[in-house]
Short mmCIF file of C-alpha atoms and ligand atoms in Angstrom, two decimals:
data_model
loop_
_atom_site.label_atom_id
_atom_site.label_comp_id
_atom_site.label_asym_id
_atom_site.label_seq_id
_atom_site.Cartn_x
_atom_site.Cartn_y
_atom_site.Cartn_z
CA MET B 219 -7.93 18.90 -31.07
CA ALA B 220 -11.73 18.63 -31.63
CA ASP B 221 -12.03 21.88 -29.69
CA HIS B 222 -9.81 23.77 -32.09
CA VAL B 223 -11.61 22.36 -35.15
CA GLN B 224 -15.00 23.42 -33.79
CA ARG B 225 -13.72 26.84 -32.76
CA PHE B 226 -12.16 27.27 -36.19
CA LEU B 227 -15.42 26.33 -37.95
CA ASP B 228 -17.22 28.89 -35.75
CA PHE B 229 -14.60 31.50 -36.73
CA ILE B 230 -15.16 30.71 -40.42
CA ALA B 231 -18.94 30.94 -40.04
CA LYS B 232 -18.70 34.44 -38.62
CA SER B 233 -15.89 35.58 -40.97
CA PRO B 234 -17.47 35.75 -44.45
CA SER B 235 -15.07 38.54 -45.53
CA ALA B 236 -11.59 39.80 -44.59
CA PHE B 237 -13.28 42.69 -42.76
CA HIS B 238 -15.25 40.27 -40.60
CA ALA B 239 -12.23 38.02 -39.95
CA VAL B 240 -10.20 41.02 -38.75
CA LYS B 241 -13.10 42.29 -36.65
CA HIS B 242 -13.36 38.95 -34.84
CA ILE B 243 -9.60 38.83 -34.24
CA CYS B 244 -9.83 42.38 -32.82
CA ASP B 245 -12.76 41.33 -30.60
CA ALA B 246 -10.57 38.53 -29.19
CA LEU B 247 -7.71 41.02 -28.66
CA ASP B 248 -10.11 43.39 -26.84
CA ALA B 249 -11.34 40.54 -24.64
CA ASN B 250 -7.73 39.71 -23.75
CA GLY B 251 -6.84 43.21 -22.60
CA PHE B 252 -5.19 44.58 -25.75
CA THR B 253 -5.38 48.34 -26.36
CA PRO B 254 -6.26 49.56 -29.85
CA LEU B 255 -3.84 52.13 -31.31
CA CYS B 256 -4.58 54.54 -34.13
CA GLU B 257 -1.94 54.99 -36.84
CA SER B 258 -2.84 58.65 -37.28
CA ALA B 259 -2.31 59.53 -33.58
CA PRO B 260 0.73 59.48 -31.26
CA TRP B 261 1.46 56.25 -29.37
CA ALA B 262 2.26 56.09 -25.65
CA LEU B 263 3.41 52.54 -24.84
CA VAL B 264 4.55 50.95 -21.61
CA PRO B 265 6.56 47.79 -20.79
CA GLY B 266 4.18 44.88 -20.32
CA GLY B 267 1.60 46.58 -22.56
CA LYS B 268 -0.48 44.78 -25.21
CA TYR B 269 -1.60 46.68 -28.33
CA TYR B 270 -3.05 46.32 -31.80
CA VAL B 271 -3.38 48.42 -34.93
CA THR B 272 -5.65 47.92 -37.93
CA ARG B 273 -5.32 49.23 -41.47
CA ASN B 274 -8.37 49.49 -43.71
CA ARG B 275 -10.13 47.29 -41.11
CA SER B 276 -8.98 44.33 -43.21
CA SER B 277 -5.42 43.94 -41.83
CA VAL B 278 -4.33 43.86 -38.20
CA ILE B 279 -1.00 43.82 -36.38
CA ALA B 280 -1.02 43.10 -32.64
CA PHE B 281 2.02 43.10 -30.36
CA ALA B 282 2.78 42.26 -26.76
CA VAL B 283 5.68 44.03 -25.01
CA PRO B 284 7.68 42.21 -22.31
CA GLU B 285 7.92 43.73 -18.81
CA THR B 286 11.71 43.85 -18.89
CA GLY B 287 13.21 45.13 -22.14
CA PHE B 288 13.30 43.56 -25.59
CA ALA B 289 16.05 42.77 -28.07
CA HIS B 290 14.01 41.78 -31.14
CA PHE B 291 10.59 40.79 -32.51
CA GLN B 292 9.09 37.32 -33.02
CA ILE B 293 6.43 37.52 -35.67
CA VAL B 294 3.82 35.26 -37.23
CA SER B 295 2.15 36.55 -40.39
CA SER B 296 -0.84 35.19 -42.29
CA HIS B 297 -3.57 36.58 -44.55
CA SER B 298 -7.20 37.51 -44.04
CA ASP B 299 -8.42 37.39 -47.66
CA SER B 300 -9.51 34.49 -49.87
CA PRO B 301 -10.46 34.35 -53.56
CA ALA B 302 -14.04 35.48 -54.14
CA PHE B 303 -16.23 37.52 -56.46
CA LYS B 304 -16.51 41.25 -55.76
CA LEU B 305 -19.63 43.22 -56.59
CA LYS B 306 -19.00 46.06 -59.02
CA HIS B 307 -19.96 49.58 -57.92
CA ILE B 308 -23.08 49.43 -60.08
CA CYS B 309 -24.05 45.78 -59.86
CA GLU B 310 -27.77 45.26 -60.48
CA ASP B 311 -28.19 43.93 -64.00
CA GLU B 312 -31.46 42.86 -65.66
CA ALA B 313 -30.88 39.62 -67.58
CA ALA B 314 -32.66 37.61 -70.28
CA GLY B 315 -34.82 40.52 -71.38
CA GLY B 316 -35.95 41.40 -67.87
CA CYS B 317 -36.80 37.85 -66.70
CA TYR B 318 -34.16 38.01 -63.97
CA LEU B 319 -32.08 40.34 -61.88
CA ARG B 320 -28.45 39.25 -61.75
CA LEU B 321 -25.39 40.91 -60.23
CA ASN B 322 -22.36 42.20 -62.08
CA VAL B 323 -19.25 40.88 -60.29
CA GLU B 324 -15.56 40.52 -60.99
CA ARG B 325 -13.01 37.99 -59.79
CA TYR B 326 -10.93 38.74 -56.71
CA GLY B 327 -7.90 36.43 -56.77
CA GLY B 328 -7.49 33.10 -58.52
CA MET B 329 -10.37 30.85 -57.57
CA ILE B 330 -11.47 27.47 -58.93
CA MET B 331 -14.44 28.95 -60.77
CA SER B 332 -16.51 25.78 -61.13
CA SER B 333 -16.61 25.41 -57.34
CA TRP B 334 -18.75 28.56 -57.07
CA LEU B 335 -21.63 27.29 -59.23
CA ASP B 336 -24.90 25.72 -58.06
CA ARG B 337 -24.46 26.35 -54.37
CA PRO B 338 -26.04 28.90 -52.05
CA LEU B 339 -24.06 32.13 -51.83
CA SER B 340 -24.46 35.31 -49.85
CA ILE B 341 -22.91 38.79 -49.76
CA ALA B 342 -20.66 40.37 -47.12
CA GLY B 343 -18.09 43.12 -46.72
CA ARG B 344 -18.27 46.79 -45.76
CA VAL B 345 -20.12 49.87 -46.87
CA LEU B 346 -19.31 53.53 -46.33
CA VAL B 347 -22.36 55.40 -45.13
CA ARG B 348 -23.26 58.98 -44.33
CA ARG B 349 -24.25 59.37 -40.64
CA ASP B 350 -24.76 62.68 -38.84
CA GLY B 351 -22.80 64.58 -41.47
CA LYS B 352 -19.86 62.12 -41.36
CA LEU B 353 -18.75 59.18 -43.51
CA THR B 354 -18.49 56.00 -41.50
CA THR B 355 -17.89 52.28 -42.11
CA ARG B 356 -20.46 49.54 -41.49
CA LEU B 357 -19.79 45.84 -41.84
CA VAL B 358 -22.49 44.06 -43.79
CA ASP B 359 -23.47 40.41 -44.02
CA LEU B 360 -26.74 39.44 -45.68
CA ALA B 361 -26.40 36.16 -43.73
CA ARG B 362 -28.93 34.25 -45.82
CA ASP B 363 -28.94 32.17 -48.99
CA ALA B 364 -29.34 35.20 -51.26
CA VAL B 365 -27.72 34.47 -54.63
CA LEU B 366 -26.56 31.53 -56.77
CA ILE B 367 -24.58 31.08 -59.98
CA PRO B 368 -26.49 28.48 -62.03
CA ASN B 369 -24.63 26.17 -64.42
CA MET B 370 -25.88 25.78 -67.98
CA PRO B 371 -27.77 22.49 -68.43
CA ILE B 372 -25.50 19.87 -69.96
CA HIS B 373 -27.85 19.68 -72.95
CA PHE B 374 -26.73 23.19 -73.99
CA ASN B 375 -23.12 22.79 -72.94
CA ARG B 376 -22.02 19.28 -73.93
CA GLU B 377 -18.31 20.14 -73.46
CA VAL B 378 -18.73 21.15 -69.81
CA ASN B 379 -16.92 17.97 -68.70
CA ASP B 380 -14.10 18.37 -71.24
CA GLY B 381 -12.31 21.31 -69.69
CA TYR B 382 -14.87 24.07 -70.21
CA ALA B 383 -13.43 27.61 -70.04
CA TYR B 384 -15.74 29.71 -67.87
CA ASN B 385 -15.98 33.33 -68.96
CA ALA B 386 -16.07 35.58 -65.88
CA GLN B 387 -18.29 38.18 -67.55
CA VAL B 388 -20.71 35.64 -69.00
CA ASP B 389 -20.87 32.39 -67.03
CA LEU B 390 -20.23 33.58 -63.49
CA LEU B 391 -22.71 36.37 -62.83
CA PRO B 392 -24.92 35.35 -59.90
CA LEU B 393 -28.72 35.33 -60.02
CA TYR B 394 -30.35 37.45 -57.32
CA GLY B 395 -34.06 37.72 -58.19
CA GLY B 396 -36.89 37.31 -60.67
CA ARG B 397 -38.85 39.99 -62.50
CA GLU B 398 -39.36 43.22 -60.60
CA SER B 399 -36.43 42.66 -58.23
CA LYS B 400 -34.67 45.84 -59.33
CA GLY B 401 -33.58 47.92 -56.34
CA LEU B 402 -34.12 45.13 -53.82
CA LEU B 403 -30.40 44.40 -53.32
CA ARG B 404 -29.65 48.00 -52.42
CA ALA B 405 -32.58 47.96 -49.98
CA GLU B 406 -31.39 44.68 -48.45
CA ILE B 407 -27.83 45.96 -48.02
CA ALA B 408 -29.14 49.15 -46.39
CA ARG B 409 -31.26 47.08 -43.98
CA ALA B 410 -28.25 44.89 -43.12
CA ALA B 411 -26.16 48.02 -42.51
CA GLY B 412 -28.91 49.64 -40.43
CA VAL B 413 -29.05 52.78 -42.61
CA GLU B 414 -31.25 54.40 -45.27
CA GLU B 415 -30.52 53.41 -48.86
CA ASP B 416 -29.51 56.92 -49.82
CA ASP B 417 -26.92 56.99 -47.04
CA ILE B 418 -24.83 54.26 -48.70
CA LEU B 419 -22.05 55.96 -50.64
CA ALA B 420 -19.68 53.12 -51.55
CA GLN B 421 -19.10 49.42 -50.97
CA ASP B 422 -16.52 46.65 -50.83
CA LEU B 423 -18.87 43.66 -51.02
CA PHE B 424 -18.03 40.07 -51.91
CA LEU B 425 -19.91 36.86 -52.60
CA TYR B 426 -19.23 34.06 -50.14
CA ALA B 427 -20.15 30.38 -50.04
CA ARG B 428 -22.81 29.54 -47.47
CA THR B 429 -22.13 25.80 -47.21
CA PRO B 430 -21.47 25.12 -43.51
CA GLY B 431 -18.25 23.45 -42.42
CA CYS B 432 -18.21 19.73 -41.58
CA VAL B 433 -15.94 17.06 -40.12
CA TRP B 434 -15.81 13.81 -42.11
CA GLY B 435 -13.80 10.73 -43.13
CA ALA B 436 -13.33 7.15 -41.92
CA ARG B 437 -11.94 8.38 -38.59
CA ASN B 438 -13.27 11.94 -38.81
CA GLU B 439 -9.78 12.98 -39.83
CA PHE B 440 -10.83 15.67 -42.34
CA PHE B 441 -12.78 18.89 -42.17
CA SER B 442 -14.09 21.03 -45.01
CA CYS B 443 -15.31 24.61 -45.12
CA PRO B 444 -14.78 27.83 -47.09
CA ARG B 445 -11.65 30.04 -46.73
CA ILE B 446 -9.33 27.52 -45.03
CA ASP B 447 -6.55 29.32 -46.99
CA ASP B 448 -5.54 31.29 -45.05
CA LEU B 449 -7.93 31.74 -42.13
CA GLU B 450 -6.69 28.42 -40.71
CA CYS B 451 -3.27 30.00 -40.12
CA ALA B 452 -4.83 33.33 -39.04
CA TYR B 453 -6.92 31.44 -36.45
CA ALA B 454 -4.02 29.28 -35.22
CA SER B 455 -1.57 32.18 -34.97
CA ALA B 456 -4.10 34.33 -33.07
CA ALA B 457 -4.86 31.44 -30.69
CA ALA B 458 -1.13 30.92 -30.00
CA PHE B 459 -0.43 34.65 -29.68
CA LEU B 460 -3.21 35.22 -27.15
CA GLU B 461 -1.93 32.41 -24.91
CA SER B 462 1.75 33.40 -25.01
CA PRO B 463 3.43 35.82 -22.60
CA ALA B 464 6.20 37.93 -24.20
CA VAL B 465 9.58 37.43 -22.52
CA GLY B 466 12.83 38.91 -23.90
CA HIS B 467 11.26 39.90 -27.21
CA ILE B 468 8.10 41.57 -28.54
CA ASN B 469 5.57 39.05 -29.84
CA VAL B 470 3.83 40.17 -33.03
CA LEU B 471 0.73 38.81 -34.75
CA ALA B 472 0.27 40.12 -38.30
CA VAL B 473 -2.74 39.33 -40.49
CA PHE B 474 -2.57 41.02 -43.90
CA ASP B 475 -5.27 41.57 -46.50
CA ASN B 476 -4.79 41.26 -50.27
CA GLU B 477 -2.34 38.34 -50.38
CA GLU B 478 -4.51 36.76 -53.09
CA VAL B 479 -3.99 39.75 -55.39
CA GLY B 480 -0.26 40.33 -54.87
CA SER B 481 -0.15 42.11 -51.46
CA SER B 482 0.59 45.54 -52.94
CA SER B 483 -2.25 47.51 -51.31
CA LYS B 484 -1.70 49.95 -48.44
CA GLN B 485 -2.76 47.18 -46.03
CA GLY B 486 -0.97 44.29 -47.78
CA ALA B 487 2.30 42.57 -46.87
CA ASP B 488 4.00 44.66 -49.58
CA SER B 489 3.18 47.90 -47.73
CA THR B 490 4.85 49.86 -44.95
CA PHE B 491 2.37 48.50 -42.39
CA LEU B 492 4.67 46.02 -40.61
CA THR B 493 7.77 48.27 -40.61
CA ASP B 494 5.67 51.23 -39.51
CA VAL B 495 4.30 49.28 -36.54
CA LEU B 496 7.67 47.78 -35.52
CA THR B 497 9.44 51.14 -35.84
CA ARG B 498 6.79 53.12 -34.01
CA ALA B 499 6.51 50.52 -31.25
CA GLY B 500 10.29 50.62 -30.74
CA THR B 501 10.38 54.42 -30.76
CA ALA B 502 7.47 54.72 -28.31
CA LEU B 503 9.34 52.34 -25.97
CA GLY B 504 12.42 54.58 -26.05
CA ALA B 505 14.59 52.68 -28.55
CA SER B 506 16.83 54.64 -30.91
CA ASP B 507 16.67 54.27 -34.69
CA SER B 508 19.83 52.19 -34.53
CA ASP B 509 18.38 49.99 -31.73
CA ILE B 510 15.25 49.38 -33.80
CA ARG B 511 17.23 48.42 -36.91
CA ALA B 512 19.29 46.04 -34.77
CA ALA B 513 16.10 44.58 -33.28
CA ILE B 514 14.54 44.00 -36.72
CA ALA B 515 17.76 42.41 -38.02
CA ALA B 516 17.76 40.04 -35.03
CA SER B 517 14.08 39.16 -35.40
CA PHE B 518 12.45 35.93 -36.53
CA MET B 519 9.27 35.54 -38.58
CA ALA B 520 7.08 32.60 -39.50
CA SER B 521 5.11 33.36 -42.66
CA ALA B 522 2.11 31.07 -42.20
CA ASP B 523 0.09 30.36 -45.34
CA ASN B 524 -1.41 27.02 -46.21
CA ALA B 525 0.39 24.31 -48.14
CA HIS B 526 -0.74 21.72 -50.70
CA ALA B 527 -1.44 18.20 -49.44
CA VAL B 528 -0.69 15.47 -51.97
CA HIS B 529 -3.87 14.86 -54.00
CA PRO B 530 -5.26 11.30 -53.82
CA ASN B 531 -6.07 11.25 -57.55
CA HIS B 532 -3.03 13.13 -58.82
CA PRO B 533 0.02 12.17 -56.76
CA GLU B 534 2.14 12.58 -59.92
CA LYS B 535 1.80 16.36 -59.66
CA TYR B 536 3.73 16.42 -56.37
CA ASP B 537 7.39 15.94 -55.52
CA ALA B 538 8.07 12.31 -54.63
CA GLN B 539 9.87 13.06 -51.35
CA ASN B 540 8.80 16.55 -50.32
CA ARG B 541 5.05 15.97 -50.17
CA THR B 542 2.63 16.40 -47.32
CA VAL B 543 -0.63 14.97 -45.98
CA PRO B 544 -3.54 16.45 -43.99
CA GLY B 545 -3.09 15.63 -40.32
CA GLY B 546 0.67 15.06 -40.69
CA GLY B 547 1.79 18.15 -38.79
CA VAL B 548 3.08 21.61 -39.60
CA VAL B 549 4.52 22.02 -43.11
CA ILE B 550 7.81 23.82 -43.78
CA LYS B 551 7.85 25.07 -47.39
CA HIS B 552 11.04 25.18 -49.44
CA ASN B 553 11.84 26.79 -52.79
CA ALA B 554 15.33 27.29 -54.22
CA ASN B 555 14.22 30.47 -56.00
CA GLN B 556 13.06 31.97 -52.70
CA LYS B 557 9.35 32.11 -53.50
CA TYR B 558 9.41 30.67 -50.00
CA THR B 559 11.82 32.35 -47.60
CA THR B 560 12.86 29.16 -45.82
CA ASP B 561 16.60 28.51 -45.73
CA ALA B 562 18.74 26.15 -43.68
CA ALA B 563 18.92 28.63 -40.79
CA SER B 564 15.18 29.37 -40.50
CA CYS B 565 14.29 25.71 -41.13
CA ALA B 566 16.66 24.59 -38.36
CA VAL B 567 15.28 27.15 -35.89
CA PHE B 568 11.64 26.40 -36.64
CA SER B 569 12.02 22.60 -36.64
CA SER B 570 13.82 22.87 -33.28
CA LEU B 571 10.85 24.82 -31.90
CA CYS B 572 8.47 22.15 -33.24
CA ALA B 573 10.60 19.44 -31.61
CA LEU B 574 10.43 21.30 -28.29
CA ALA B 575 6.63 21.43 -28.67
CA GLY B 576 6.37 17.78 -29.71
CA VAL B 577 4.83 18.78 -33.05
CA PRO B 578 5.49 16.67 -36.17
CA VAL B 579 6.96 18.52 -39.16
CA GLN B 580 6.47 17.82 -42.87
CA HIS B 581 8.47 19.32 -45.73
CA PHE B 582 7.04 20.61 -48.99
CA ALA B 583 8.71 21.48 -52.27
CA ASN B 584 7.19 21.62 -55.73
CA ARG B 585 8.20 19.21 -58.46
CA SER B 586 11.18 20.78 -60.21
CA ASP B 587 9.19 21.01 -63.46
CA MET B 588 6.20 22.76 -61.84
CA PRO B 589 6.02 26.44 -60.91
CA GLY B 590 4.57 26.90 -57.45
CA GLY B 591 2.42 29.57 -55.89
CA SER B 592 3.73 32.50 -53.93
CA THR B 593 2.92 33.87 -50.50
CA LEU B 594 3.71 36.76 -48.20
CA GLY B 595 7.01 35.91 -46.47
CA ASN B 596 9.36 37.05 -49.23
CA ILE B 597 7.17 40.11 -49.91
CA ALA B 598 7.18 41.21 -46.25
CA ASN B 599 10.96 40.70 -46.22
CA ARG B 600 11.40 43.47 -48.81
CA HIS B 601 10.33 45.92 -46.10
CA ALA B 602 11.38 44.29 -42.82
CA SER B 603 14.21 41.88 -43.56
CA MET B 604 14.85 39.12 -41.03
CA ASN B 605 15.26 35.37 -40.72
CA THR B 606 11.96 33.96 -41.99
CA VAL B 607 10.49 30.50 -42.43
CA ASP B 608 7.54 29.75 -44.70
CA ILE B 609 5.13 27.34 -43.09
CA GLY B 610 1.51 26.26 -43.46
CA LEU B 611 -0.90 23.38 -42.99
CA ALA B 612 -1.50 20.76 -45.66
CA GLN B 613 -4.83 21.21 -47.44
CA LEU B 614 -6.66 19.91 -50.50
CA ALA B 615 -8.50 21.93 -53.16
CA MET B 616 -6.77 25.25 -52.41
CA HIS B 617 -8.84 28.16 -53.78
CA SER B 618 -12.00 26.09 -54.15
CA SER B 619 -15.03 27.70 -52.51
CA TYR B 620 -15.02 24.65 -50.21
CA GLU B 621 -11.57 23.43 -49.11
CA THR B 622 -10.40 20.45 -47.06
CA ALA B 623 -7.74 20.00 -44.38
CA GLY B 624 -6.75 17.67 -41.53
CA CYS B 625 -8.41 17.87 -38.09
CA ALA B 626 -5.21 17.15 -36.14
CA ASP B 627 -3.27 19.99 -37.75
CA ILE B 628 -4.85 23.10 -36.22
CA ALA B 629 -3.75 22.04 -32.73
CA TYR B 630 -0.27 21.20 -34.09
CA MET B 631 0.01 24.70 -35.55
CA VAL B 632 -1.19 26.33 -32.32
CA GLN B 633 1.42 24.33 -30.34
CA ALA B 634 4.23 25.12 -32.80
CA LEU B 635 3.46 28.85 -32.84
CA THR B 636 3.08 28.91 -29.06
CA ALA B 637 6.62 27.51 -28.94
CA LEU B 638 7.77 30.28 -31.30
CA TYR B 639 6.15 32.97 -29.18
CA THR B 640 7.21 31.64 -25.77
CA HIS B 641 10.84 30.70 -26.51
CA ASP B 642 13.39 33.45 -27.05
CA VAL B 643 15.12 32.92 -30.43
CA VAL B 644 18.41 34.79 -30.10
CA MET B 645 20.76 35.22 -33.07
CA THR B 646 24.29 36.09 -32.01
CA ALA B 647 26.78 38.16 -34.02
CA ASP B 648 28.40 35.10 -35.60
CA GLY B 649 25.04 33.83 -36.90
CA THR B 650 24.57 31.24 -34.16
CA PHE B 651 21.08 30.75 -32.76
CA GLU B 652 20.18 30.09 -29.15
CA ILE B 653 16.66 29.02 -28.29
CA ALA B 654 15.99 29.89 -24.64
CO1 LIG Q 938 -2.90 31.66 -49.01
#
């Protein structure tokens, strides 16, 4: 358990952006013998092969083919992105009559804004650069305490503790330098990318919180760090996937970008990415169109995105029975209006897998008078429709720049997803499930 927490905190430290998170997942796939495939080239696949595909370098789908035929796919999906501030294309901005250089940023996703103030921040993402007459991508991480968003002193903002409404274009622009700092950010980004300033053509760069992760609590039962939603599930699903041989079905690991902004990008869960990969994998392995449709219909997916743990100071905001705690095991999420895909069938299958793995299960539903959040399971199902369960791990302070979860849970999720990948979940024509 401690092992997984430490490894997860290491993963967070080296994954300041979705691009970095996906790169480190791909590095682990490379180290485990997976072959990268290119979407714009033909695929030649073999039984027993292990492959992965990236889109935009911020989403990745990996799959492992069994040696002896396959009847369906078993998929775990999660997301690589977290709420943050994105630098605008032209971002250097002299402030207070030239006393300071600040950066012009906009919100990416729905963050708790106050959690980004008065703490060291840095900048990471990717730049497109001109090299040898070509345009190529470089990942960038300034990897130092480089910027900070200062609060107003309380003396000039007496209502700050009475529900102050932060204005994203006024209150949340980070400070980068003093007088005569103009041009230094561009130079620093070029240095970090290993190119000349003039070679940088475009950027997808984000602020990230630098506060290191920590383990804490009376019995060290909690850990806190940035981007727990949803890199905790991305980490746990990758760990389970890499340890699980595929038998009887194709195992699939899917990590999508842009969940925090509705998933509708070319690399999001609301794109053709998953269906393209499943269809092309099936075709390259000799399956007919009809075989592939049958395989997708018989497939099972766990949509893994974190859940809300009951808040110690606001238990009244949570359903009295269907509430969860950090460290209490894997959460199955339910919603009558199908914001979560879970139904009796997928809940029964997934809880049976957890029972086989000896993993405790908790159930989450919102209070009936509270709208909940949404996630990627029902969105992915618009494209590849199959039995799907929405799951996650219980966390506090979702979408804060520094979130909190339970130390015991990462190992529970790895065990539960290992059970999903290693057992064959077979749905027969009459809707009966057999777990082999
Ligand atoms: Co999420």
